Every structure is written in C-alpha cells, then in structure tokens.
Amino acid sequence: MDTASFLDRLKGQPWYRGQVVHVQPIAPRAARYASLDRPLPSALSAALETLGIRRLYSHQAQAVNALRAGANVIVCTPAASGKTLCYNLPVLETLLAEKGARALYLFPTKALAQDQLRALHGLTSAAGLSVHAATYDGDTPAEERAEVRRSAQVLITNPDMLHLGILPNHRSWARFLRHLRYVVVDEAHTYRGVLGSHLALVLRRLRRRCAYYWASPRF
C-alpha cells in the first residue's frame, strides 16, 4: 500500500475521521555518495557487498575518514540514513588491525542495545569475522560478567551501567580501558537538560579513567 492509499484509508475510518488537518508531500532527494580516502579491508568490503551496500553515503564516508584521521565525530542525519555504519566500520577496521583493541557502545535503552547488537552480528557474520560483542547491563547474569569484562571486544551498555557498574570498579576493567579505542554515544539528542548534564560528567569521568590507563579513545 502506498502512502496516498494509506492516508485515504485512514481518513475513511469512522474513529479517525476529521483528525487529519493537513498533508504536506515532501519531494524525494537524490542520494549523495562519496568515497573513502583509502579502501576498507577486503573482509568489510565483501560484507557490505553481501548486504547489498555497494557505495557509502557522503556522511558515512566523511565520518569514517574523519575517525581514521583521529578526530571525534558527531553525525546528525534523519532516521534510517545509515548512521550505524559510521561507527561500526571504523571500529571493525580497528579491531582487525589492532589485536586487543576495544570499543564501548552506549545506548539509552536496553531494547535499542539489543537491536544494535543484532545489526553488528549481521555485519560481522557477513564479513566472516569472529568479533566478541556483548551487552553488559542489569540483565547480564552475574556468572557471565567476569567473562564479558575479560573478552568483550565491543561492549554494549548504557550510561547508568557505565556510571554504577564500570567506573567505580575501574581496576576490574583496567585491561578494557587500557585498550579502549572508540566510545559510541548513540541517540545523543536524547541527552538533554539535567540528564545531558549528568551524562557529560559521566563521560568526563570515563575520559579521566582512560587517561589513567594511558588510553585516549575517539568519540
């Protein structure tokens, strides 16, 4: 069903009649593509091809190029524009090149964390990569937490767990923090007002702990 048919059907429902005040069509825009400064590792290129991705959007290429150059990056684009690849590609590239490298992904909700874990697994499976990505939150069984600390290359958690479970116990996380190369803060627009102020302080604490272990991750 196309959009026009859906609206007609919706407006025809007795329980919804009269509730649509205005409809504004938005014309489509042509996609803009760009190239990376240097090619991705062959495994990642093949994985993208397997997933039907033959070219990167301009914002994806710009983000990867900037992160490769050592910059911190924030990406602001509409929903479903491929922001996840902006960080998954450079993270996986680093994991391939640097034994022991680690990445920390922060999501505001557990549901979103599970969605992104599945997306990451889809990409690594397509690339034939053995990358240990794991969630670490209040639902993680106590008997599994030590193994996650020890072996997770990509740790997926939330700001509360970083604040309450990781930073106060940083000595248990020393190896992870020493090799931390990327910190991803997803859905950054949700951290506003007092919540945003709190997260800013938590990230400052994280950076101090990383510096203590001689690490300087990109954000």
Coordinates of C-alpha atoms in Angstrom, one line a residue:
M1 CA 0.0 0.0 0.0
D2 CA 1.4 3.4 -1.0
T3 CA 1.3 6.5 1.2
A4 CA -1.7 8.1 -0.5
S5 CA -3.8 4.9 -0.3
F6 CA -2.9 4.5 3.4
L7 CA -4.0 8.1 4.1
D8 CA -7.2 7.7 2.2
R9 CA -8.0 4.5 4.1
L10 CA -7.1 6.1 7.5
K11 CA -9.2 9.2 6.8
G12 CA -12.1 6.9 5.9
Q13 CA -12.2 5.2 9.3
P14 CA -15.1 6.4 11.4
W15 CA -12.9 6.5 14.6
Y16 CA -10.3 8.7 12.8
R17 CA -12.5 10.9 10.5
G18 CA -11.7 14.6 10.7
Q19 CA -8.4 14.2 12.6
V20 CA -6.0 14.8 9.6
V21 CA -5.6 18.6 9.4
H22 CA -3.0 18.9 6.7
V23 CA -0.9 16.7 4.4
Q24 CA 2.4 18.1 3.1
P25 CA 4.2 16.0 0.5
I26 CA 8.0 16.1 0.7
A27 CA 9.8 15.6 -2.6
P28 CA 12.5 12.9 -2.6
R29 CA 16.1 13.9 -2.8
A30 CA 18.7 12.0 -4.8
A31 CA 21.2 10.1 -2.7
R32 CA 24.7 11.6 -2.4
Y33 CA 27.6 9.2 -2.3
A34 CA 31.3 9.6 -1.6
S35 CA 34.5 7.5 -1.5
L36 CA 36.8 6.7 1.4
D37 CA 40.3 8.1 1.4
R38 CA 41.5 4.5 1.3
P39 CA 39.6 1.3 0.7
L40 CA 38.2 -0.8 3.5
P41 CA 39.8 -4.1 4.4
S42 CA 38.7 -6.7 1.9
A43 CA 36.6 -8.6 4.5
L44 CA 34.5 -5.5 5.3
S45 CA 34.1 -4.6 1.6
A46 CA 32.9 -8.1 0.9
A47 CA 30.5 -7.9 3.8
L48 CA 28.9 -4.7 2.6
E49 CA 28.6 -6.2 -0.9
T50 CA 26.8 -9.3 0.7
L51 CA 24.4 -6.9 2.5
G52 CA 23.7 -5.1 -0.8
I53 CA 25.7 -2.0 0.1
R54 CA 27.8 -1.0 -2.9
R55 CA 28.5 2.6 -2.1
L56 CA 28.7 4.7 1.0
Y57 CA 26.6 7.8 1.5
S58 CA 28.5 11.0 1.8
H59 CA 28.0 11.4 5.5
Q60 CA 29.2 7.8 6.1
A61 CA 32.4 8.3 4.1
Q62 CA 33.1 11.7 5.8
A63 CA 32.6 10.1 9.2
V64 CA 34.9 7.2 8.5
N65 CA 37.6 9.4 7.0
A66 CA 37.5 11.8 10.0
L67 CA 37.7 9.0 12.5
R68 CA 40.6 7.4 10.7
A69 CA 42.3 10.8 11.0
G70 CA 41.9 10.8 14.7
A71 CA 39.0 13.2 15.0
N72 CA 36.0 13.0 17.2
V73 CA 32.7 12.9 15.2
I74 CA 29.1 13.6 15.7
V75 CA 26.6 12.6 13.0
C76 CA 23.2 14.3 12.7
T77 CA 21.1 12.9 9.9
P78 CA 17.5 11.7 9.5
A79 CA 16.3 8.3 10.7
A80 CA 17.3 5.2 8.6
S81 CA 20.2 7.0 6.9
G82 CA 22.8 4.5 7.9
K83 CA 24.4 6.2 10.9
T84 CA 25.3 2.8 12.4
L85 CA 27.8 2.1 9.7
C86 CA 29.5 5.4 10.5
Y87 CA 30.9 3.8 13.7
N88 CA 30.7 0.1 13.0
L89 CA 33.0 0.3 10.0
P90 CA 35.9 2.2 11.7
V91 CA 35.5 0.1 14.9
L92 CA 35.7 -3.2 13.0
E93 CA 38.6 -1.9 10.9
T94 CA 40.5 -1.1 14.1
L95 CA 39.7 -4.5 15.6
L96 CA 41.1 -6.2 12.5
A97 CA 44.3 -4.1 12.6
E98 CA 45.0 -3.9 16.3
K99 CA 44.9 -7.0 18.5
G100 CA 43.3 -6.3 21.8
A101 CA 41.5 -3.1 20.7
R102 CA 38.2 -2.4 22.4
A103 CA 35.1 -0.3 21.8
L104 CA 32.4 0.9 24.1
Y105 CA 28.8 1.5 22.8
L106 CA 26.4 3.5 24.9
F107 CA 22.6 3.2 24.2
P108 CA 19.8 4.9 26.2
T109 CA 17.6 1.7 26.3
K110 CA 18.2 -2.0 26.5
A111 CA 15.9 -2.7 23.6
L112 CA 18.0 -0.4 21.3
A113 CA 21.2 -2.1 22.6
Q114 CA 19.8 -5.5 21.6
D115 CA 18.8 -4.2 18.1
Q116 CA 22.3 -2.8 17.5
L117 CA 23.9 -6.0 18.8
R118 CA 22.0 -7.9 16.1
A119 CA 23.0 -5.4 13.5
L120 CA 26.6 -5.7 14.5
H121 CA 26.4 -9.5 14.4
G122 CA 24.8 -9.3 10.9
L123 CA 27.8 -7.3 9.7
T124 CA 30.5 -9.4 11.3
S125 CA 28.8 -12.6 10.1
A126 CA 28.7 -11.3 6.6
A127 CA 32.4 -10.5 6.8
G128 CA 33.2 -13.8 8.4
L129 CA 34.8 -12.1 11.4
S130 CA 35.0 -13.5 14.9
V131 CA 34.3 -10.5 17.0
H132 CA 33.1 -10.9 20.6
A133 CA 30.4 -8.3 21.1
A134 CA 28.4 -8.5 24.3
T135 CA 25.8 -6.5 26.3
Y136 CA 26.6 -5.5 29.9
D137 CA 23.6 -4.2 31.8
G138 CA 21.3 -5.1 34.7
D139 CA 20.1 -8.2 32.8
T140 CA 23.5 -9.7 32.4
P141 CA 23.8 -12.7 34.7
A142 CA 26.3 -12.3 37.5
E143 CA 28.1 -15.5 36.4
E144 CA 28.7 -14.1 32.9
R145 CA 30.0 -10.6 33.9
A146 CA 33.6 -11.6 34.5
E147 CA 33.8 -13.2 31.1
V148 CA 32.3 -10.1 29.5
R149 CA 34.9 -7.9 31.2
R150 CA 37.7 -10.2 30.1
S151 CA 36.9 -10.9 26.5
A152 CA 34.3 -8.5 25.0
Q153 CA 35.9 -6.5 22.2
V154 CA 32.7 -4.4 21.7
L155 CA 31.0 -3.7 25.0
I156 CA 27.3 -2.6 24.6
T157 CA 25.9 -0.9 27.7
N158 CA 24.1 2.2 28.9
P159 CA 25.1 5.4 30.8
D160 CA 23.7 4.1 34.1
M161 CA 25.8 0.9 34.0
L162 CA 28.8 2.9 33.0
H163 CA 28.2 5.2 36.0
L164 CA 27.3 2.5 38.5
G165 CA 28.9 -0.7 37.4
I166 CA 32.1 0.1 35.4
L167 CA 33.7 3.4 36.5
P168 CA 33.5 2.7 40.3
N169 CA 35.2 -0.7 39.6
H170 CA 37.7 0.6 37.0
R171 CA 40.5 -1.7 38.3
S172 CA 38.5 -4.7 37.3
W173 CA 38.1 -3.1 33.9
A174 CA 41.8 -2.0 33.6
R175 CA 42.5 -4.1 30.6
F176 CA 39.4 -3.0 28.7
L177 CA 40.0 0.7 29.5
R178 CA 43.7 0.5 28.6
H179 CA 42.8 -0.8 25.1
L180 CA 39.7 1.3 24.6
R181 CA 39.8 3.0 21.1
Y182 CA 36.2 4.1 20.5
V183 CA 33.3 5.3 22.6
V184 CA 30.0 5.5 20.7
V185 CA 27.2 7.6 22.2
D186 CA 24.1 6.7 20.2
E187 CA 20.9 8.8 20.2
A188 CA 22.8 11.7 21.6
H189 CA 19.9 14.0 21.1
T190 CA 18.1 12.3 24.0
Y191 CA 20.7 13.5 26.5
R192 CA 19.3 17.0 27.1
G193 CA 18.7 19.1 30.2
V194 CA 19.7 17.6 33.6
L195 CA 20.1 14.2 32.0
G196 CA 22.5 15.6 29.5
S197 CA 24.5 17.4 32.2
H198 CA 24.8 14.1 34.1
L199 CA 26.0 12.2 31.1
A200 CA 28.6 14.9 30.3
L201 CA 30.0 14.4 33.8
V202 CA 30.0 10.6 33.4
L203 CA 31.9 10.9 30.1
R204 CA 34.4 13.2 31.8
R205 CA 35.0 10.6 34.5
L206 CA 35.4 8.0 31.7
R207 CA 38.0 10.1 30.0
R208 CA 39.9 10.6 33.2
R209 CA 39.9 6.8 33.9
C210 CA 41.1 6.2 30.3
A211 CA 43.9 8.7 30.7
Y212 CA 44.9 6.9 34.0
Y213 CA 45.4 3.8 31.9
W214 CA 47.2 5.7 29.0
A215 CA 44.2 5.5 26.6
S216 CA 42.6 8.2 24.6
P217 CA 39.6 6.9 22.8
R218 CA 37.8 8.6 19.9
F219 CA 34.2 9.6 20.5

